[in-house]
Short mmCIF file of C-alpha atoms in Angstrom, two decimals:
data_model
loop_
_atom_site.label_atom_id
_atom_site.label_comp_id
_atom_site.label_asym_id
_atom_site.label_seq_id
_atom_site.Cartn_x
_atom_site.Cartn_y
_atom_site.Cartn_z
CA ALA Z 1 -0.15 0.10 -0.06
CA CYS Z 2 2.87 2.24 0.78
CA ARG Z 3 4.64 1.65 -2.58
CA ALA Z 4 1.44 2.26 -4.33
CA ALA Z 5 0.39 5.68 -2.47
CA LEU Z 6 4.24 6.43 -3.55
CA GLY Z 7 3.66 6.03 -7.19
CA GLY Z 8 0.07 7.74 -7.35
CA HIS Z 9 1.33 11.01 -6.64
CA ARG Z 10 2.76 11.79 -10.13
CA GLY Z 11 6.10 13.01 -10.15
CA LEU Z 12 7.22 12.08 -6.34
CA PHE Z 13 8.74 9.15 -6.69
CA GLU Z 14 10.58 10.28 -9.87
CA ALA Z 15 11.72 13.38 -7.99
CA ILE Z 16 13.00 11.34 -4.88
CA ASP Z 17 14.93 9.35 -7.06
CA GLU Z 18 16.18 11.90 -8.89
CA ALA Z 19 17.52 13.78 -5.45
CA VAL Z 20 18.87 10.27 -3.39
CA ARG Z 21 20.35 8.65 -6.76
CA HIS Z 22 21.43 11.38 -9.10
CA ARG Z 23 22.22 14.36 -6.67
CA ALA Z 24 23.29 11.97 -3.98
CA VAL Z 25 21.16 13.47 -0.91
CA PRO Z 26 21.29 11.38 1.93
CA PHE Z 27 18.04 9.25 2.56
CA LEU Z 28 17.00 7.46 5.84
CA GLY Z 29 14.05 5.14 5.94
CA ILE Z 30 12.34 4.32 9.03
CA CYS Z 31 10.50 1.15 9.72
CA VAL Z 32 8.16 0.50 6.12
CA GLY Z 33 10.56 3.52 4.78
CA MET Z 34 13.24 0.82 5.22
CA GLN Z 35 11.14 -1.82 3.70
CA MET Z 36 10.86 -0.11 0.59
CA LEU Z 37 14.15 0.11 -0.07
CA ALA Z 38 14.51 -3.58 -1.25
CA SER Z 39 14.61 -4.87 -4.60
CA VAL Z 40 10.89 -6.62 -3.71
CA GLY Z 41 8.18 -6.79 -0.90
CA ARG Z 42 6.42 -10.04 -0.31
CA GLU Z 43 3.59 -9.00 1.87
CA TYR Z 44 0.05 -9.84 0.30
CA ARG Z 45 1.70 -10.00 -3.21
CA ASP Z 46 5.16 -9.51 -4.55
CA THR Z 47 5.58 -5.70 -4.80
CA PRO Z 48 8.77 -3.70 -6.13
CA GLY Z 49 10.47 -1.49 -3.95
CA LEU Z 50 12.61 1.07 -4.98
CA ASP Z 51 15.39 -0.86 -5.34
CA TRP Z 52 18.02 0.86 -3.90
CA ILE Z 53 19.84 -1.71 -1.63
CA GLY Z 54 18.87 -5.16 -2.98
CA GLY Z 55 17.29 -8.10 -1.13
CA GLU Z 56 13.51 -8.95 -0.35
CA VAL Z 57 10.89 -8.18 2.44
CA VAL Z 58 9.57 -11.19 4.12
CA ARG Z 59 7.52 -12.11 6.99
CA ILE Z 60 9.25 -12.93 10.06
CA ALA Z 61 9.47 -16.80 11.06
CA PRO Z 62 11.25 -16.97 14.15
CA ALA Z 63 13.22 -20.35 14.86
CA ASP Z 64 11.79 -20.45 18.45
CA ALA Z 65 7.90 -20.75 18.23
CA GLY Z 66 7.20 -19.22 21.43
CA LEU Z 67 8.13 -15.91 19.81
CA LYS Z 68 4.90 -13.49 18.50
CA VAL Z 69 4.71 -12.07 15.07
CA PRO Z 70 4.33 -8.86 15.11
CA HIS Z 71 7.98 -8.56 16.80
CA MET Z 72 7.42 -5.71 19.50
CA GLY Z 73 9.11 -4.33 22.15
CA TRP Z 74 12.96 -3.58 22.99
CA ASN Z 75 15.67 -5.51 21.37
CA ASP Z 76 19.51 -5.65 21.62
CA LEU Z 77 21.04 -4.46 18.44
CA VAL Z 78 24.24 -6.51 16.81
CA LEU Z 79 26.78 -3.93 15.05
CA ASP Z 80 27.76 -5.85 11.66
CA CYS Z 81 29.19 -2.40 10.77
CA PRO Z 82 30.44 -0.35 13.86
CA ALA Z 83 32.61 1.96 11.82
CA HIS Z 84 29.85 3.76 9.60
CA PRO Z 85 29.02 6.81 10.33
CA LEU Z 86 25.81 6.25 11.53
CA LEU Z 87 26.57 3.97 14.38
CA ASP Z 88 29.01 6.69 15.84
CA GLY Z 89 28.29 6.61 19.77
CA ILE Z 90 25.73 3.23 19.35
CA ARG Z 91 27.19 0.22 20.93
CA THR Z 92 26.30 -3.46 20.46
CA GLY Z 93 23.10 -4.20 23.34
CA ASP Z 94 22.00 -0.73 22.79
CA HIS Z 95 18.57 -0.88 22.69
CA ALA Z 96 15.91 0.23 19.97
CA TYR Z 97 12.28 -0.38 19.79
CA PHE Z 98 10.56 -2.50 16.80
CA VAL Z 99 6.96 -2.74 15.61
CA HIS Z 100 7.08 -4.88 12.55
CA SER Z 101 5.86 -8.39 10.89
CA TYR Z 102 8.25 -7.86 7.63
CA HIS Z 103 12.02 -7.90 7.60
CA PHE Z 104 14.52 -7.44 5.36
CA ARG Z 105 16.41 -9.69 4.03
CA VAL Z 106 19.73 -8.00 1.96
CA ALA Z 107 20.84 -9.48 -0.84
CA ASP Z 108 24.56 -8.87 0.25
CA PRO Z 109 25.71 -8.85 3.82
CA ALA Z 110 28.07 -5.80 3.67
CA ASP Z 111 24.69 -3.35 3.83
CA ARG Z 112 23.43 -4.55 6.83
CA LEU Z 113 24.90 -2.48 9.36
CA ALA Z 114 23.32 -4.10 12.70
CA HIS Z 115 20.67 -6.82 13.37
CA VAL Z 116 18.90 -8.10 16.45
CA ASP Z 117 18.05 -11.65 17.40
CA TYR Z 118 14.43 -12.45 17.28
CA GLY Z 119 14.22 -16.14 16.55
CA GLY Z 120 17.35 -15.91 14.56
CA PRO Z 121 18.79 -12.50 12.53
CA ILE Z 122 16.39 -9.67 11.72
CA THR Z 123 17.80 -6.74 9.61
CA ALA Z 124 17.68 -3.74 11.99
CA ILE Z 125 19.91 -1.01 10.09
CA VAL Z 126 20.53 -1.35 6.36
CA GLY Z 127 23.16 1.31 4.60
CA ARG Z 128 24.67 1.50 1.19
CA GLY Z 129 25.77 4.94 -0.14
CA THR Z 130 24.08 7.81 0.58
CA VAL Z 131 21.10 5.44 1.50
CA ALA Z 132 20.40 4.31 5.07
CA GLY Z 133 16.96 2.71 6.79
CA THR Z 134 16.08 1.33 10.58
CA GLN Z 135 13.65 -1.05 11.13
CA PHE Z 136 13.70 0.15 14.33
CA HIS Z 137 11.77 3.27 15.32
CA PRO Z 138 14.50 5.47 16.16
CA GLU Z 139 12.17 8.35 17.81
CA LYS Z 140 10.83 5.64 19.95
CA SER Z 141 14.23 4.56 21.18
CA GLN Z 142 15.48 7.01 23.57
CA THR Z 143 19.06 7.48 23.52
CA THR Z 144 19.89 4.84 20.81
CA GLY Z 145 17.25 6.65 18.38
CA LEU Z 146 18.19 10.18 19.33
CA ARG Z 147 21.96 9.45 18.43
CA LEU Z 148 21.07 7.86 15.45
CA ILE Z 149 18.99 10.61 14.27
CA ALA Z 150 21.87 13.15 15.02
CA ASN Z 151 24.04 11.13 13.38
CA PHE Z 152 22.25 10.85 10.48
CA LEU Z 153 21.51 14.71 10.47
CA ARG Z 154 25.41 15.59 10.30
CA TRP Z 155 26.24 12.64 7.73
CA ARG Z 156 27.86 13.79 5.00
CA PRO Z 157 28.37 10.34 2.71
#
């Protein structure tokens, strides 16, 4: 629905795509905004994403049957790329707040900046070039979220 709404406003997608991919304007997608960065989403039906970071968005299927979907609440980040500027001052073990039933399976592991364990690895932060995304909600993630937003505002890729 989100992708369809974006495409339903004449010229909006083209303006965003031109700014991000051609003028290198930094972009941060949050929650479904991160999922839209993928090549394809598999919720309800296969839907093309923006394809700015290769991969697919699929339903969470935790190995532990006791874990509920949607994944809601606090979880500890595990940094896969701690040197990335968006992660300055953020450490493995810092908490972030999640609310989602689908997750981004990246095609290239180098694009996954952080993950969490929820009955298996769930991508928490992606990044490539001037594009980044968080599955968690930084605006609800207290100190960790404020740090990430501040880092994004200072980011000059």
